[in-house]
Short mmCIF file of C-alpha atoms in Angstrom, two decimals:
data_model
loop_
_atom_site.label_atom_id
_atom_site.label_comp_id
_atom_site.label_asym_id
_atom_site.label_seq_id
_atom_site.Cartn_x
_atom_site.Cartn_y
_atom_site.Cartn_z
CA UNK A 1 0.00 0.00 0.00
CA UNK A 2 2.97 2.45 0.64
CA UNK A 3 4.00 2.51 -3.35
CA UNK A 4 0.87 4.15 -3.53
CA UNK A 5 0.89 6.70 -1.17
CA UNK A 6 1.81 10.20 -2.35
CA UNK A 7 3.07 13.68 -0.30
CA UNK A 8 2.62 16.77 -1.07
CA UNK A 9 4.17 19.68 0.30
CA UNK A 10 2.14 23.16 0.15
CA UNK A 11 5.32 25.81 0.54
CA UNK A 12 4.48 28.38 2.67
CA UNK A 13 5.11 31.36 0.72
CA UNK A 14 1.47 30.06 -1.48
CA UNK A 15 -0.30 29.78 1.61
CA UNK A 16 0.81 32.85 3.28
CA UNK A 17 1.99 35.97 2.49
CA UNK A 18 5.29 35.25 3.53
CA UNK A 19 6.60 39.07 3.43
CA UNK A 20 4.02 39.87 6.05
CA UNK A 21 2.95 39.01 9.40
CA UNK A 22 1.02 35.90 9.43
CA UNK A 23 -1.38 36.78 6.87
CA UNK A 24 -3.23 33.51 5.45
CA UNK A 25 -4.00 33.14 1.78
CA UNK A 26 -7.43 31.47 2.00
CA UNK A 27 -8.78 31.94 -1.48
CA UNK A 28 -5.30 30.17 -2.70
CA UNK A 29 -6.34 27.61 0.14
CA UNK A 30 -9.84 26.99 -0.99
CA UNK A 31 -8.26 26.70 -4.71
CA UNK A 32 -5.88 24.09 -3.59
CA UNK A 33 -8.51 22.23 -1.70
CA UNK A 34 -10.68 22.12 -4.60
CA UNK A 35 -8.15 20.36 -6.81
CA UNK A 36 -7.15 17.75 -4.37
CA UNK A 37 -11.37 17.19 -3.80
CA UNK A 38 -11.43 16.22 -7.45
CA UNK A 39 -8.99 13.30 -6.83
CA UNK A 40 -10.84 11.38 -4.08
CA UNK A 41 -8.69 8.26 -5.08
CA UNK A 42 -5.52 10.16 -4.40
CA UNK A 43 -3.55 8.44 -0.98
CA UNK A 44 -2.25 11.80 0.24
CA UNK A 45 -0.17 12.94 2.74
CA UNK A 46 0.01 16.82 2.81
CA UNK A 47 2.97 19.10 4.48
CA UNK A 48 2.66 22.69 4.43
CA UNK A 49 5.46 25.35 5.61
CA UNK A 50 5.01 28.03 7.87
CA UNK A 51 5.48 30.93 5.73
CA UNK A 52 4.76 34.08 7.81
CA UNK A 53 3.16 31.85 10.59
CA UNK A 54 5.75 30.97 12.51
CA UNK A 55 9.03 32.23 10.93
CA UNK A 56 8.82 35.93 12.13
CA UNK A 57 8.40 34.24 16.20
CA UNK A 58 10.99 31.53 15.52
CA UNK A 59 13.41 34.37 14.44
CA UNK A 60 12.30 36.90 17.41
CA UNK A 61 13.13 34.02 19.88
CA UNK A 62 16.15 32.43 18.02
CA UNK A 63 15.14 28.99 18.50
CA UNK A 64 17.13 27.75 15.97
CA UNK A 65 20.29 28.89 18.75
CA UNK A 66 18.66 26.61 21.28
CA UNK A 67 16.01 27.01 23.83
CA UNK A 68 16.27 27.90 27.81
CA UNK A 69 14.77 29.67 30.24
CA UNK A 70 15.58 32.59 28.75
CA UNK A 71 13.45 32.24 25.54
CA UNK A 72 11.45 28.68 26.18
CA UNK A 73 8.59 31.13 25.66
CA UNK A 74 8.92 30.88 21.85
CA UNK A 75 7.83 27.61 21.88
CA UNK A 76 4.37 28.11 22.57
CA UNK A 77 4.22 30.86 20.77
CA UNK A 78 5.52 29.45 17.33
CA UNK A 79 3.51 26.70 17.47
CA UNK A 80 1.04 28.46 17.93
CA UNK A 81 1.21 30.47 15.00
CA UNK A 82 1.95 27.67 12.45
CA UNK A 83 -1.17 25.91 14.37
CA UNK A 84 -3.53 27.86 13.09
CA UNK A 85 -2.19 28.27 10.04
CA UNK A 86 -2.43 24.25 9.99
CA UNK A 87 -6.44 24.95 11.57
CA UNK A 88 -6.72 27.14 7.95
CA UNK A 89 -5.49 24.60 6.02
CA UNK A 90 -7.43 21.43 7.38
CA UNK A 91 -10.30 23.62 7.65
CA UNK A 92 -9.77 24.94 3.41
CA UNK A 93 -10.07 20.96 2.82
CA UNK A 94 -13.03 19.86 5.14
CA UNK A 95 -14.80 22.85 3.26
CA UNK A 96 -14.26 20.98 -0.07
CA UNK A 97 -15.40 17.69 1.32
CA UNK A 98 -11.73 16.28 1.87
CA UNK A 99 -11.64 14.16 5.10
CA UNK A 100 -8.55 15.65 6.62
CA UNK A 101 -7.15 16.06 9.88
CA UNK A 102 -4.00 18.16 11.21
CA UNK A 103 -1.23 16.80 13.02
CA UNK A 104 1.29 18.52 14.74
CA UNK A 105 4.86 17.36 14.63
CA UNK A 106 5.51 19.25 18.22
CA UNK A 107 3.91 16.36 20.15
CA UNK A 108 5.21 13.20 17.86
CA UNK A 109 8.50 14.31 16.16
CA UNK A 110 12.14 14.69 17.78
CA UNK A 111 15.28 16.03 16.62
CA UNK A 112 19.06 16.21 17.36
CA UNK A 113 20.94 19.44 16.78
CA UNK A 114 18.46 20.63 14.59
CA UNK A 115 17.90 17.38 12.53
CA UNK A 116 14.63 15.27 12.44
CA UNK A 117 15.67 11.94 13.80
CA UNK A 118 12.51 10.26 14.74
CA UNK A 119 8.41 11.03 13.75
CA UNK A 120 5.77 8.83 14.83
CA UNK A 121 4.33 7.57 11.75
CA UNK A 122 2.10 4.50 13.04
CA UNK A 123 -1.13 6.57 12.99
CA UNK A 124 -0.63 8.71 10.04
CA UNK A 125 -0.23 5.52 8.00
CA UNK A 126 -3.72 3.92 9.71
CA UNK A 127 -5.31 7.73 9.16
CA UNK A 128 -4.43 7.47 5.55
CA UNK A 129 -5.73 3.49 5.27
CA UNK A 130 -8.72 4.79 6.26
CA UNK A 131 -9.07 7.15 3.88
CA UNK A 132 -7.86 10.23 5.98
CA UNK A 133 -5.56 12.88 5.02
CA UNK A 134 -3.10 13.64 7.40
CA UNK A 135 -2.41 17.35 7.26
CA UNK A 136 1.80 18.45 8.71
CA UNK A 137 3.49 21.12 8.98
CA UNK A 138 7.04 23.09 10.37
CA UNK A 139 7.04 23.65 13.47
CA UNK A 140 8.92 23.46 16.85
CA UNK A 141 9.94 20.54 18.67
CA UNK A 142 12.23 18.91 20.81
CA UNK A 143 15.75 18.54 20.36
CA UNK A 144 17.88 16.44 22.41
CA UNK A 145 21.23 18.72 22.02
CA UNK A 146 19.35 22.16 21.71
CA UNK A 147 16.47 21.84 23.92
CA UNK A 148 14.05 22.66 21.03
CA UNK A 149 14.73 23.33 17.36
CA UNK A 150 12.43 24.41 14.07
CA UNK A 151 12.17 20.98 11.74
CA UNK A 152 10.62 22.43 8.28
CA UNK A 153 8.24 20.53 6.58
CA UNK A 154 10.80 19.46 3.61
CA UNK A 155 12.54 17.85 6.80
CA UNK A 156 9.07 16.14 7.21
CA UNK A 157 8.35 15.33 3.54
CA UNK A 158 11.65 13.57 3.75
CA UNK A 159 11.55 11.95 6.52
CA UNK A 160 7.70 10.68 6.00
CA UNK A 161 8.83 9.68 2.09
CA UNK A 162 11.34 7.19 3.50
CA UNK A 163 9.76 5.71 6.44
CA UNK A 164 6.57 5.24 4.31
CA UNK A 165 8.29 4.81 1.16
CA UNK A 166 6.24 6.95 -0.66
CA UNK A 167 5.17 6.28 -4.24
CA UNK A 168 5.65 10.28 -5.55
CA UNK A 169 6.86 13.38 -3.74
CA UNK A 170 5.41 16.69 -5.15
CA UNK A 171 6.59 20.26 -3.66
CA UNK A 172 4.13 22.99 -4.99
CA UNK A 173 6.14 26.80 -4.78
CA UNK A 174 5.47 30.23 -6.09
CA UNK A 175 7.95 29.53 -8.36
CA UNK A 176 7.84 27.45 -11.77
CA UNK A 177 10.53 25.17 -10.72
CA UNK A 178 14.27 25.22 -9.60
CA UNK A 179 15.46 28.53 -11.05
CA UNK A 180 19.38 29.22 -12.24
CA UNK A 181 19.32 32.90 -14.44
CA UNK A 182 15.82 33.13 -14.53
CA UNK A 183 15.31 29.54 -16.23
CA UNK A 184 13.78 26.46 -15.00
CA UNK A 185 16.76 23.95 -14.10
CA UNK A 186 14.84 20.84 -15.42
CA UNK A 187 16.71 18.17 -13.35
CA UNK A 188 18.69 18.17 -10.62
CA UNK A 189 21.64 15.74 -9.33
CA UNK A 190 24.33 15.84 -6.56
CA UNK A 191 26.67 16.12 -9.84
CA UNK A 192 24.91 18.95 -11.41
CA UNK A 193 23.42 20.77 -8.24
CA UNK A 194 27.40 22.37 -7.71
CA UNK A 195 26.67 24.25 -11.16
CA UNK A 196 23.52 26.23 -9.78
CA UNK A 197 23.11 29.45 -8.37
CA UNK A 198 20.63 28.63 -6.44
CA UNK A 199 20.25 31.42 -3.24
CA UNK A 200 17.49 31.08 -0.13
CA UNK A 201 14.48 33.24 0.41
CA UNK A 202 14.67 36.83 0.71
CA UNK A 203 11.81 36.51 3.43
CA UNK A 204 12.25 35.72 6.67
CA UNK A 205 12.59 31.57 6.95
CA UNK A 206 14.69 29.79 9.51
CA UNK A 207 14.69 26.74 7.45
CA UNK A 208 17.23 27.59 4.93
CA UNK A 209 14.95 28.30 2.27
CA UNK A 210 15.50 26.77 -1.51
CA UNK A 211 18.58 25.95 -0.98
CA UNK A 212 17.82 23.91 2.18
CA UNK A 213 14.84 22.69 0.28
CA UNK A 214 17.41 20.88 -2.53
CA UNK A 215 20.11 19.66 -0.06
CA UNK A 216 16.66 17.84 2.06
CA UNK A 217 15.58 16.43 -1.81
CA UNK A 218 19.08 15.40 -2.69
CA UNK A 219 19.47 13.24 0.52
CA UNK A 220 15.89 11.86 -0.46
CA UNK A 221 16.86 10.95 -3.92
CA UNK A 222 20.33 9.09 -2.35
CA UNK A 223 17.53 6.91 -0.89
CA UNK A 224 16.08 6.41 -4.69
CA UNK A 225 13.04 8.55 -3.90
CA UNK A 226 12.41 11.34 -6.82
CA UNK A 227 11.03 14.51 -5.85
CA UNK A 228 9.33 17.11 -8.56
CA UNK A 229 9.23 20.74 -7.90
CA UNK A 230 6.55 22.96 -9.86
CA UNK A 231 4.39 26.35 -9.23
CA UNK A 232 1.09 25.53 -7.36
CA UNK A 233 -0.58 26.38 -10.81
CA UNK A 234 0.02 22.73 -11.45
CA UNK A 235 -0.78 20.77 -8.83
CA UNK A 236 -3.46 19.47 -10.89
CA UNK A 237 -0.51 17.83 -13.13
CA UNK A 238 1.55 16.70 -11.01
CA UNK A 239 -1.10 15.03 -8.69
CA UNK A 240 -2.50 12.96 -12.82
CA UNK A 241 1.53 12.23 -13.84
CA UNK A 242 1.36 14.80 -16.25
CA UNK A 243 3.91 17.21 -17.10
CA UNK A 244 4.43 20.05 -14.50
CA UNK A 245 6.95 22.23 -16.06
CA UNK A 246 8.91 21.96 -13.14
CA UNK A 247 12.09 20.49 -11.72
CA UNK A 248 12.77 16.84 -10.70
CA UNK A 249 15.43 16.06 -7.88
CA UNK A 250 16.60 12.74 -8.64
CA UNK A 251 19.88 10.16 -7.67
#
C-alpha cells in the first residue's frame, strides 16, 4: 500500500503571504482544496510550511540557537502560530469535502541538533488506510542537544517519504521550478546541483529556504526517492503524472 501513497508539500510562501505578518492566503487555500477534492482516489499525505506563521516568532526568539529559560517562551508561541495556520489549512479541505485532519509534529517528532531523527508515523499511516488525510506542517519541537529546534516541513516530507516509502513526492512553490538565471533547471543531481546558483528566500525563513529545500531532496533521492518541484498552478498535473513544467530532484 505504501507505493501508492503520495506527499505533497504546500510551501508556505502560497499559503501565506510570507513578506508579512502571518497573513493567510485562503482563497489560494480553498483553490488548492478544490483540486485535491477532485482526486478522491488520491492516498495523500500533505505538508505545508510556515510561511509568515511561525518564521517571524521563531526568528524573534532564536530557536534555531537553542532554547532555555531565557526564551522557552517561543515555543508556545511558534507553534502556535503555524497551528492555526495548519487549523486554515485542514479547515480549506473539510470545506471541499476532503476528510482531513492536522497533526502537529511538536507532540510526535524529535530532533538532534536541529535534525529530524525520529516522527511517529504509526497513525498517520492507519489515518491514511482509512481514507484520511493527514495534514503536517514546520514547526517546533524537541531537540535532544538544543532543547528545542524548528524541523521544516521538507525535513518532514523527507523523513515521512522514507519511512513510508512513498510512491511520488510533489513540492508545490510560487515559483515554476528550480530557477538558475531566470530559467527552469529541469533536473537536478548531486553532480549537477554544484553548477547552480541557487540562493534562499529573501523573506524571513529559519529553514534555509530553496537551498535547504534541494540539499533535504538530494538526501531523499540518495535513498532512490524522486522529488518534482513545480508552481502551485500545477498541482493538478503533477497530482495525474502529467507534465508540470517543473524540476525533478533525482539520484
Amino acid at each position: 500500500m505504501n507505493r501508492e501513497i503520495t506527499l505533497l508539500k504546500l510551501g508556505g510562501s502560497v499559503v501565506t503571504d510570507k513578506g508579512g505578518s502571518g497573513a493567510i492566503d485562503h482563497a489560494r487555500l480553498a483553490e488548492i482544496a478544490g483540486v485535491i477534492a477532485q482526486r478522491p482516489e488520491q492516498r495523500l499525505i500533505i505538508v505545508h510550511g510556515a510561511g509568515s506563521c511561525g518564521h517571524p516568532e521563531a526568528k524573534h526568539y532564536r530557536i534555531q540557537e537553542g532554547v532555555g529559560p531565557e526564551n522557552r517562551a517561543g515555543v508556545a508561541v511558534t507553534h502556535e502560530a503555524v497551528a492555526v495556520l495548519n487549523r486554515a489549512v485542514v479547515a480549506a479541505l473539510r470545506a471541499n469535502g476532503v476528510d482531513a485532519v492536522g497533526i502537529h509534529p511538536l507532540a510526535g517528532c524529535h530532533a538532534d541538533n536541529g535534525q529530524l531523527i525520529c516522527c511517529e508515523c504509526i497513525s498517520i499511516t492507519q489515518l491514511v488506510r482509512l481514507g484520511i488525510t493527514p495534514v503536517l506542517h514546520g514547526d517546533v519541537v524537541t531537540d535532544m542537544s538544543r532543547g528545542a529546534c524548528i524541523i521544516s516541513g521538507d525535513q518532514i516530507i523527507r523523513y515521512l517519504a522514507v519511512a513510508l516509502r512513498a510512491g511520488r513526492v510533489g513540492l508545490a512553490t510560487d515559483v515554476a521550478g528550480v530557477l538558475d538565471g531566470g530559467a527552469v533547471v529541469p533536473a537536478i543531481t548531486r553532480d549537477t546541483v554544484r553548477h547552480l546558483s541557487i540562493g534562499c528566500s529573501e523573506n524571513t525563513d529559519v529553514t534555509g529556504g530553496m537551498r535547504g529545500k534541494i540539499n533535504e531532496l538530494l538526501a531523499l533521492a540518495d535513498e532512490g526517492i524522486e522529488s518534482h518541484i513545480f508552481h502551485i498552478s500545477r498541482t493538478a498535473d503533477f497530482l495525474d503524472g502529467k507534465d508540470h513544467s517543473g524540476t525533478i530532484v533525482r539520484r
